[in-house]
Short mmCIF file of C-alpha atoms in Angstrom, two decimals:
data_model
loop_
_atom_site.label_atom_id
_atom_site.label_comp_id
_atom_site.label_asym_id
_atom_site.label_seq_id
_atom_site.Cartn_x
_atom_site.Cartn_y
_atom_site.Cartn_z
CA MET M 105 62.22 127.79 134.23
CA ASN M 106 64.86 125.16 133.49
CA ARG M 107 63.85 121.56 133.86
CA LEU M 108 66.32 120.11 136.36
CA LEU M 109 65.21 116.74 137.67
CA THR M 110 68.58 115.65 138.96
CA THR M 111 69.63 113.14 141.62
CA ILE M 112 73.15 113.55 142.99
CA PHE M 113 74.76 110.93 145.22
CA ALA M 114 77.95 111.70 147.13
CA GLY M 115 78.96 109.14 149.72
CA ALA M 116 76.37 106.72 151.08
CA LEU M 117 73.82 105.30 148.66
CA SER M 118 70.46 103.67 149.26
CA LEU M 119 70.19 99.93 148.61
CA ALA M 120 68.14 100.59 145.47
CA ALA M 121 70.70 103.08 144.17
CA LEU M 122 73.54 100.67 144.96
CA ALA M 123 71.85 97.92 142.98
CA GLN M 124 71.37 100.17 139.97
CA THR M 125 74.95 101.45 140.17
CA ASP M 126 76.34 97.91 140.39
CA ALA M 127 74.31 96.93 137.33
CA VAL M 128 75.75 99.81 135.31
CA GLN M 129 79.30 99.01 136.42
CA SER M 130 79.11 95.29 135.70
CA ALA M 131 77.16 95.43 132.45
CA ARG M 132 79.12 94.80 129.27
CA PRO M 133 77.00 95.42 126.20
CA ASP M 134 76.42 92.40 123.97
CA PHE M 135 77.92 94.01 120.86
CA VAL M 136 81.38 94.49 122.39
CA ASP M 137 82.64 90.91 122.08
CA ALA M 138 81.56 90.69 118.46
CA VAL M 139 83.41 93.90 117.59
CA ILE M 140 86.69 93.02 119.32
CA SER M 141 86.71 89.56 117.72
CA MET M 142 86.46 90.90 114.16
CA THR M 143 89.05 89.44 111.81
CA ALA M 144 91.35 91.97 110.17
CA PRO M 145 91.69 91.92 106.37
CA SER M 146 94.40 89.62 105.04
CA PHE M 147 96.14 89.71 101.69
CA PRO M 148 97.78 87.26 99.28
CA ASP M 149 101.53 86.83 99.57
CA ARG M 150 102.17 89.07 96.60
CA SER M 151 103.77 92.53 96.58
CA VAL M 152 105.16 95.28 94.39
CA SER M 153 107.21 98.35 95.26
CA ILE M 154 106.08 101.67 93.88
CA ALA M 155 109.66 102.15 92.72
CA LYS M 156 109.11 99.24 90.31
CA THR M 157 106.14 100.95 88.68
CA GLY M 158 107.94 104.23 88.08
CA ALA M 159 107.68 106.27 91.29
CA LYS M 160 110.61 108.63 91.83
CA GLN M 161 111.56 110.24 95.11
CA GLY M 162 110.92 113.97 95.19
CA LYS M 163 108.78 113.88 92.02
CA LEU M 164 105.03 113.71 91.67
CA SER M 165 104.36 109.97 91.36
CA THR M 166 100.58 109.64 91.56
CA ALA M 167 100.29 107.69 88.31
CA ALA M 168 103.06 105.27 89.23
CA ILE M 169 101.62 104.55 92.69
CA GLN M 170 98.10 104.15 91.30
CA LYS M 171 99.49 101.77 88.67
CA ALA M 172 100.87 99.55 91.45
CA ILE M 173 97.51 99.59 93.27
CA ASP M 174 95.56 98.77 90.11
CA ARG M 175 97.95 95.97 89.19
CA MET M 176 97.76 94.36 92.62
CA SER M 177 93.97 94.46 92.63
CA ALA M 178 93.71 93.04 89.10
CA GLN M 179 95.96 90.13 90.13
CA GLY M 180 93.66 89.22 92.99
CA GLY M 181 95.24 91.33 95.70
CA GLY M 182 98.46 91.88 97.57
CA THR M 183 100.63 94.59 99.08
CA VAL M 184 101.83 97.80 97.49
CA ILE M 185 105.03 98.83 99.22
CA VAL M 186 106.11 102.41 99.76
CA PRO M 187 109.81 101.97 100.61
CA ALA M 188 111.89 104.23 102.83
CA GLY M 189 112.33 107.66 101.30
CA GLU M 190 110.40 110.82 100.41
CA TRP M 191 107.53 110.29 97.97
CA LEU M 192 104.98 112.75 96.54
CA SER M 193 101.46 112.00 95.36
CA GLY M 194 98.00 113.34 94.61
CA ARG M 195 94.83 111.45 95.45
CA LEU M 196 95.17 107.67 95.51
CA MET M 197 92.27 105.29 94.91
CA LEU M 198 92.53 102.12 96.98
CA LYS M 199 91.08 99.01 95.31
CA SER M 200 89.74 95.75 96.70
CA ASN M 201 92.21 93.34 98.29
CA VAL M 202 95.08 95.85 98.35
CA ASN M 203 97.23 96.81 101.33
CA LEU M 204 99.09 100.10 100.91
CA HIS M 205 102.09 99.52 103.17
CA LEU M 206 104.52 102.25 104.22
CA ASP M 207 107.88 100.87 105.29
CA GLU M 208 109.59 102.38 108.30
CA GLY M 209 111.43 105.49 107.11
CA ALA M 210 108.92 106.13 104.32
CA THR M 211 107.08 109.46 104.02
CA LEU M 212 104.25 109.73 101.51
CA GLU M 213 103.47 113.42 101.10
CA PHE M 214 100.36 114.72 99.34
CA THR M 215 100.18 117.80 97.17
CA GLY M 216 97.86 120.72 97.80
CA ASP M 217 96.99 121.28 94.13
CA LEU M 218 93.34 120.95 93.10
CA LYS M 219 94.18 119.25 89.81
CA ASP M 220 95.68 116.31 91.71
CA TYR M 221 92.29 115.46 93.27
CA LEU M 222 90.10 115.38 90.17
CA PRO M 223 87.64 114.19 89.04
CA LEU M 224 85.21 114.99 91.85
CA VAL M 225 83.96 111.92 93.70
CA ASP M 226 81.13 110.94 96.03
CA SER M 227 81.94 111.87 99.60
CA ARG M 228 80.46 113.43 102.71
CA TYR M 229 81.28 116.85 104.09
CA GLU M 230 80.22 117.73 107.63
CA GLY M 231 77.30 115.33 107.39
CA ALA M 232 76.05 116.26 103.89
CA ASP M 233 76.58 114.02 100.88
CA VAL M 234 78.51 115.92 98.23
CA LYS M 235 80.56 115.58 95.09
CA SER M 236 83.97 116.86 96.01
CA LEU M 237 87.67 116.06 96.31
CA GLY M 238 86.98 113.05 98.52
CA ALA M 239 90.14 112.06 100.35
CA MET M 240 93.87 111.92 99.80
CA ILE M 241 93.61 108.16 100.18
CA TYR M 242 90.14 107.34 98.86
CA ALA M 243 88.14 104.22 98.12
CA ASN M 244 84.55 103.64 97.06
CA GLY M 245 82.81 100.27 97.08
CA ALA M 246 86.01 98.38 97.84
CA GLU M 247 86.39 95.29 100.03
CA ASN M 248 89.33 94.10 102.08
CA ILE M 249 91.59 97.18 102.00
CA ALA M 250 94.35 98.46 104.27
CA VAL M 251 96.82 101.23 104.96
CA THR M 252 99.59 99.86 107.18
CA GLY M 253 103.22 100.21 108.20
CA LYS M 254 105.53 102.31 110.35
CA GLY M 255 105.85 105.09 107.79
CA HIS M 256 104.32 108.57 107.72
CA LEU M 257 101.57 110.21 105.70
CA LYS M 258 102.22 113.93 105.33
CA ALA M 259 99.58 116.51 104.44
CA PRO M 260 100.26 119.51 102.19
CA SER M 261 101.06 122.94 103.55
CA ARG M 262 98.23 124.93 105.07
CA GLU M 263 98.95 127.60 102.45
CA CYS M 264 98.21 125.33 99.49
CA GLU M 265 95.74 125.88 96.65
CA ILE M 266 93.13 123.61 98.25
CA THR M 267 92.98 125.53 101.53
CA GLY M 268 92.87 128.80 99.60
CA ASN M 269 89.55 127.74 98.06
CA ILE M 270 87.83 126.00 100.94
CA ASP M 271 84.27 126.21 102.12
CA THR M 272 84.54 127.31 105.75
CA GLY M 273 81.68 125.22 107.11
CA LEU M 274 78.02 124.52 106.59
CA SER M 275 75.63 126.46 108.78
CA VAL M 276 71.88 126.78 108.82
CA THR M 277 72.18 130.55 108.57
CA ALA M 278 74.63 130.68 105.68
CA GLU M 279 73.26 127.64 103.81
CA LYS M 280 69.53 127.39 104.39
CA ASN M 281 69.16 124.10 102.56
CA ILE M 282 72.06 122.18 104.07
CA GLU M 283 70.14 120.98 107.12
CA SER M 284 67.86 119.13 104.72
CA GLY M 285 70.91 117.11 103.68
CA ALA M 286 70.76 118.35 100.11
CA ALA M 287 73.78 117.10 98.18
CA ARG M 288 75.88 119.75 96.56
CA ALA M 289 78.74 119.68 94.10
CA ALA M 290 81.95 121.53 94.65
CA SER M 291 83.18 124.19 92.30
CA MET M 292 86.75 125.16 91.69
CA ASP M 293 86.35 128.50 93.43
CA LYS M 294 84.67 127.03 96.53
CA ILE M 295 85.47 123.43 97.32
CA TYR M 296 84.91 121.07 100.21
CA MET M 297 88.03 119.90 101.98
CA PRO M 298 89.38 116.39 101.37
CA THR M 299 89.85 114.12 104.36
CA PHE M 300 93.18 112.35 104.78
CA ILE M 301 92.00 108.71 104.65
CA GLY M 302 88.35 108.52 103.58
CA PRO M 303 86.83 105.24 102.36
CA VAL M 304 83.18 105.34 101.29
CA ASN M 305 80.85 102.33 101.03
CA CYS M 306 83.67 99.92 101.85
CA HIS M 307 83.69 96.61 103.76
CA GLY M 308 86.68 95.24 105.64
CA ILE M 309 89.12 98.07 106.44
CA LEU M 310 92.41 97.98 108.33
CA ILE M 311 94.42 101.10 109.21
CA GLU M 312 97.39 100.09 111.33
CA ASP M 313 100.58 101.62 112.73
CA VAL M 314 100.81 104.59 110.35
CA THR M 315 101.41 108.17 111.49
CA LEU M 316 99.42 111.04 109.97
CA ASP M 317 101.15 114.42 110.12
CA GLY M 318 99.78 117.95 109.70
CA SER M 319 96.34 117.25 108.24
CA ILE M 320 94.41 120.09 106.59
CA PHE M 321 91.01 118.53 107.49
CA TRP M 322 89.63 115.40 109.16
CA ASN M 323 92.22 112.66 109.36
CA ILE M 324 90.51 109.24 109.22
CA ALA M 325 86.85 109.36 108.21
CA PRO M 326 85.13 106.19 106.94
CA VAL M 327 81.61 106.86 105.64
CA TYR M 328 78.93 104.20 105.01
CA CYS M 329 81.49 101.50 105.82
CA GLU M 330 81.41 98.21 107.73
CA ASN M 331 83.96 96.20 109.70
CA ILE M 332 86.67 98.76 110.42
CA ILE M 333 89.81 98.16 112.48
CA ILE M 334 92.05 101.11 113.37
CA ARG M 335 94.97 100.23 115.62
CA GLY M 336 98.38 101.55 116.57
CA VAL M 337 97.78 104.79 114.65
CA THR M 338 99.24 108.19 115.58
CA VAL M 339 97.70 111.49 114.47
CA ASN M 340 99.66 114.76 114.79
CA SER M 341 97.46 117.69 113.74
CA HIS M 342 97.36 119.90 116.84
CA GLY M 343 97.44 123.59 115.95
CA HIS M 344 95.58 122.98 112.69
CA PRO M 345 91.87 123.89 112.93
CA ARG M 346 89.13 121.46 111.86
CA THR M 347 91.46 118.48 112.00
CA ASP M 348 89.41 115.76 113.72
CA GLY M 349 91.36 112.63 114.53
CA ILE M 350 89.01 109.74 113.73
CA ASP M 351 85.40 110.20 112.57
CA ILE M 352 83.30 107.06 112.32
CA ASP M 353 80.45 108.31 110.14
CA SER M 354 77.28 106.29 109.39
CA SER M 355 79.36 103.14 109.69
CA VAL M 356 78.87 99.84 111.50
CA ASN M 357 81.27 97.66 113.49
CA ALA M 358 84.43 99.63 114.26
CA LEU M 359 87.31 98.76 116.60
CA ILE M 360 89.77 101.52 117.51
CA GLU M 361 92.62 100.54 119.82
CA ASN M 362 96.15 101.47 120.90
CA THR M 363 95.88 104.78 119.08
CA THR M 364 97.19 108.24 120.03
CA LEU M 365 95.54 111.45 118.83
CA ASP M 366 96.91 115.00 119.11
CA CYS M 367 94.39 117.06 117.18
CA GLY M 368 93.27 120.56 116.31
CA ASP M 369 89.61 119.57 116.72
CA ASP M 370 87.67 116.58 118.07
CA CYS M 371 89.58 113.36 118.59
CA PHE M 372 87.57 110.09 118.74
CA THR M 373 84.32 111.16 117.07
CA LEU M 374 81.02 109.47 116.17
CA LYS M 375 78.81 110.97 113.45
CA ALA M 376 75.79 109.95 111.36
CA GLY M 377 74.82 112.68 108.89
CA ARG M 378 72.62 115.73 109.27
CA GLY M 379 69.06 116.75 108.50
CA GLU M 380 66.01 115.26 106.80
CA GLU M 381 67.76 113.37 104.02
CA ALA M 382 70.07 111.58 106.45
CA VAL M 383 67.16 110.81 108.80
CA GLU M 384 65.25 109.19 105.94
CA LEU M 385 68.35 107.39 104.69
CA GLY M 386 68.68 105.89 108.16
CA ARG M 387 72.37 104.94 108.11
CA PRO M 388 73.47 104.81 111.76
CA THR M 389 76.86 104.63 113.35
CA GLN M 390 76.68 101.67 115.68
CA ASN M 391 78.73 98.97 117.36
CA VAL M 392 81.89 100.98 117.99
CA VAL M 393 84.59 100.02 120.52
CA ILE M 394 87.38 102.42 121.53
CA ARG M 395 89.95 100.97 123.95
CA ASN M 396 93.48 101.41 125.24
CA CYS M 397 93.90 104.79 123.59
CA ARG M 398 95.41 108.17 124.36
CA VAL M 399 94.31 111.74 123.74
CA LYS M 400 97.02 114.38 123.99
CA ARG M 401 95.19 117.56 122.96
CA GLY M 402 92.07 118.45 121.03
CA VAL M 403 88.61 119.93 121.42
CA GLY M 404 86.54 116.88 122.33
CA GLY M 405 88.33 113.80 123.61
CA ILE M 406 85.51 111.31 122.97
CA THR M 407 82.83 113.13 120.98
CA VAL M 408 79.31 112.21 119.91
CA GLY M 409 77.93 114.48 117.16
CA THR M 410 77.15 117.10 116.06
CA GLU M 411 75.91 115.21 113.00
CA THR M 412 73.49 112.64 114.47
CA ALA M 413 70.68 112.16 111.92
CA GLY M 414 71.14 108.45 111.21
CA PHE M 415 71.52 107.82 114.95
CA ILE M 416 74.58 106.90 116.97
CA ARG M 417 74.14 103.86 119.20
CA ASN M 418 76.08 101.06 120.83
CA VAL M 419 79.35 102.83 121.60
CA TYR M 420 81.73 101.40 124.19
CA ALA M 421 84.96 103.13 125.28
CA GLU M 422 87.33 101.96 127.98
CA ASN M 423 90.84 102.58 129.26
CA VAL M 424 91.45 105.96 127.65
CA VAL M 425 93.98 108.45 129.02
CA MET M 426 93.50 112.12 128.17
CA GLU M 427 96.21 114.69 128.82
CA ASN M 428 94.68 118.07 128.01
CA PRO M 429 91.61 118.11 125.74
CA ARG M 430 89.30 121.10 125.93
CA MET M 431 86.26 118.89 126.72
CA PRO M 432 87.14 115.26 127.49
CA LEU M 433 83.60 113.88 127.00
CA TYR M 434 81.62 115.94 124.51
CA PHE M 435 78.04 115.19 123.44
CA LYS M 436 76.58 117.60 120.89
CA THR M 437 73.85 117.97 118.30
CA ARG M 438 71.55 120.70 117.03
CA ARG M 439 67.79 121.08 116.64
CA PRO M 440 67.65 120.43 112.88
CA ARG M 441 70.22 117.59 112.89
CA GLY M 442 67.77 114.75 113.64
CA GLY M 443 68.43 111.31 115.09
CA GLY M 444 70.50 111.43 118.25
CA ALA M 445 72.46 109.03 120.41
CA GLU M 446 71.69 106.18 122.79
CA ASN M 447 73.37 103.27 124.52
CA ILE M 448 76.73 104.99 125.02
CA TRP M 449 79.07 103.34 127.55
CA ILE M 450 82.30 105.03 128.67
CA ARG M 451 84.42 103.66 131.51
CA ASP M 452 87.91 103.78 132.96
CA VAL M 453 88.82 107.18 131.56
CA LYS M 454 91.50 109.30 133.23
CA VAL M 455 91.84 113.01 132.46
CA VAL M 456 94.99 114.81 133.61
CA ARG M 457 93.59 118.31 133.06
CA THR M 458 91.10 120.21 130.94
CA PRO M 459 90.42 123.95 130.58
CA GLY M 460 86.70 123.31 130.08
CA PRO M 461 83.99 121.07 131.49
CA ALA M 462 85.06 117.48 132.01
CA ILE M 463 81.70 116.48 130.52
CA GLN M 464 80.03 118.84 128.07
CA MET M 465 76.61 118.29 126.52
CA ASP M 466 75.23 120.87 124.09
CA MET M 467 72.12 120.34 121.97
CA LEU M 468 71.57 124.01 121.08
CA GLY M 469 74.76 125.37 119.55
CA SER M 470 75.59 129.03 119.04
CA PRO M 471 73.55 131.77 117.29
CA SER M 472 76.46 132.46 114.93
CA TRP M 473 75.91 129.02 113.35
CA MET M 474 72.32 128.14 114.19
CA GLY M 475 70.55 131.48 114.25
CA GLU M 476 67.41 131.65 116.40
CA LEU M 477 67.37 127.85 116.73
CA ALA M 478 70.14 128.24 119.30
CA GLU M 479 67.69 130.02 121.62
CA ARG M 480 66.36 127.72 124.30
CA LEU M 481 62.79 129.06 124.19
CA PRO M 482 60.27 128.75 122.84
CA ALA M 483 60.26 124.96 122.86
CA ARG M 484 59.90 123.77 119.27
CA PRO M 485 57.44 121.17 118.04
CA VAL M 486 58.91 117.68 118.04
CA GLY M 487 59.37 116.37 114.50
CA LYS M 488 61.52 114.03 112.47
CA VAL M 489 64.58 116.27 112.71
CA THR M 490 64.35 116.71 116.48
CA PRO M 491 67.34 114.87 118.00
CA ARG M 492 67.36 113.08 121.35
CA PHE M 493 70.05 111.84 123.72
CA SER M 494 69.39 109.00 126.17
CA ASP M 495 70.98 106.03 127.93
CA ILE M 496 74.46 107.44 128.38
CA HIS M 497 76.57 105.74 131.04
CA VAL M 498 79.95 106.91 132.36
CA ASP M 499 81.76 104.86 134.99
CA ASN M 500 85.10 105.25 136.76
CA PHE M 501 85.80 108.70 135.32
CA GLU M 502 88.79 110.38 136.98
CA VAL M 503 89.54 114.06 136.43
CA GLY M 504 92.59 115.95 137.67
CA GLU M 505 91.91 119.62 136.89
CA CYS M 506 88.75 121.00 135.29
CA ARG M 507 86.74 124.24 135.22
CA ILE M 508 83.45 122.46 135.94
CA PHE M 509 82.67 118.76 136.25
CA ILE M 510 79.60 118.63 134.00
CA GLN M 511 77.80 121.26 131.96
CA ALA M 512 74.76 120.06 130.02
CA LYS M 513 72.17 121.79 127.85
CA GLY M 514 69.40 119.58 126.51
CA LEU M 515 66.30 120.64 124.62
CA PRO M 516 63.17 121.77 126.48
CA GLU M 517 61.07 119.78 123.99
CA ILE M 518 63.09 116.56 124.54
CA PRO M 519 65.31 116.68 127.63
CA VAL M 520 68.26 114.34 127.99
CA GLU M 521 67.11 111.12 129.70
CA ASN M 522 68.70 108.26 131.61
CA MET M 523 72.27 109.43 132.08
CA THR M 524 74.39 107.89 134.81
CA ILE M 525 77.84 108.90 136.02
CA THR M 526 79.21 106.47 138.60
CA ASN M 527 82.46 106.27 140.56
CA ALA M 528 83.53 109.73 139.44
CA LYS M 529 86.67 111.23 140.93
CA SER M 530 87.14 114.97 140.67
CA ARG M 531 88.19 117.74 143.04
CA ASN M 532 85.81 120.03 141.19
CA LYS M 533 82.28 118.68 141.63
CA ASN M 534 80.41 121.68 140.25
CA ILE M 535 77.58 120.94 137.85
CA LYS M 536 75.37 123.07 135.60
CA LEU M 537 72.35 121.41 134.02
CA GLN M 538 69.60 122.67 131.75
CA ASP M 539 66.78 120.56 130.31
CA VAL M 540 68.23 117.34 131.64
CA GLY M 541 65.56 114.93 132.79
CA THR M 542 66.99 112.02 134.76
CA ILE M 543 70.66 111.93 135.65
CA GLU M 544 72.38 110.13 138.51
CA ILE M 545 75.87 111.14 139.59
CA THR M 546 77.96 109.35 142.21
CA PHE M 547 81.36 110.56 143.34
CA ALA M 548 83.77 107.99 144.74
CA ASP M 549 85.89 110.55 146.60
#
C-alpha cells in the first residue's frame, strides 16, 4: 500500500495553515543576499589579441590561443581577445587571472578530433570522477577566470570522432562499480564526453554574455568550484541529446541570472556526485541562486539530481519563465546515489505549457538503468547511499497547460518530507503521489 499522507488545500485555509503558508511565502533564506552580492572577477587593464600570437582564421589555432592565455597569466593577468571572425581550436586551458573575451561577431569553433583534447585530465562524468577529455574550455585549480563577450562558442559536428567513440552513460546494470564512485580512465576506443565549459577546483568564475551553440554534451559544468557567476548567457542545444544547459556540480556559491537555455536535456541543474565515494568525499552543491531567467525547451526546467551524493542544499530560484520544457520542476535521484536535497526554494515561476507533469519527483528511476533497484518493493535497508529529499518549497507557481500538476515517487524506506506548494495556479490540478510523507498544496485559483 502506498504511503500517501497528503494535505490538499483549495480555497479557504485554517488560521494555522494560513500562518504556515505566509511564513513560507515571506521567508527569504539567509544565504541569498550573500550570493547575489558576490563580486565578479576583475582583471588588469592588459590585453592581447589571439591574432597577435599567431591565430589564423579558418585554421586550427589551439597553440596560438593557448600561447595568449599563458602569456597573460604569466604577466599577472588580463584579457585574451578573440576578435570578430571564424576561429578554430581544440581544448583550451584557462589560467588564473585571465578573461577569454569573444568580441561581437567572433565565433570560436572547437574541433571534434580526439587528439585535440589530449592529454587526459581530471574531470567528472555523470557524477563519477574520471580521467578524460575534460572540457573544450577547461581549467583546474585556477583563480579569477572568465569567459565573456557577445561572441559565440560553437561545438563540433555531432558526427565527429569524439561522438563516434563515446560512452553512452553510466548505469548500475552496465557498470556495477560506478555507483561506488570508482574513478575510471578513458580509453581511445571508449571515451567520456567533454563538457563545453568545465572548470574544476576553481575559485572566482565569471561566464557572461556568450552564446553556446550546438553542444555535444553538457554546456556549462563547474565541478568542485566556488564563487561562480553566470549571467546573460544563451545556450542553443535543443535537438541534441544529453546537452544539459548549466550543471552546478559539488560547487558552492553560484549566481545564475538573465540567462536563456534551449536544451536537449535538463536546463538549470544541481548535482553533487554519485555513490559511496562521493558520499564520503562530502562535497555538496549549496548556496545557489537562479533568477530572472528563461527556459525555452528541455527535459527538466529546474532540476535537482540525479547525482545527489554530496548533498544539494540551499537553492533559491525566482522569476523564471518556462515556455515548453518536458518537466518544469524535476527532482530526481536513485537508491544507490546517496545524499539528497534539502532547503530548496522556488518561487515566481511561470510555465506556458508542458507535455509532462508540471512537477515531477522520481527517486526510483527505470529498470533499464537501475535494474531491480527501480522496483518500489521491497523497501531496502537505509544506509549511507540511501538518498532523501526534504524541505522543498514552491510558491507562486503558474502553469498554463500540463498533463498532470504533480507526480511524485519517493522511497518507501525514506518518503519525501516537508514539501509545500503554495499559491499554485493551474487548470489541471490532478496529482499522483507515492511514498510522499507530508506535503501541503494550496491552489490560488
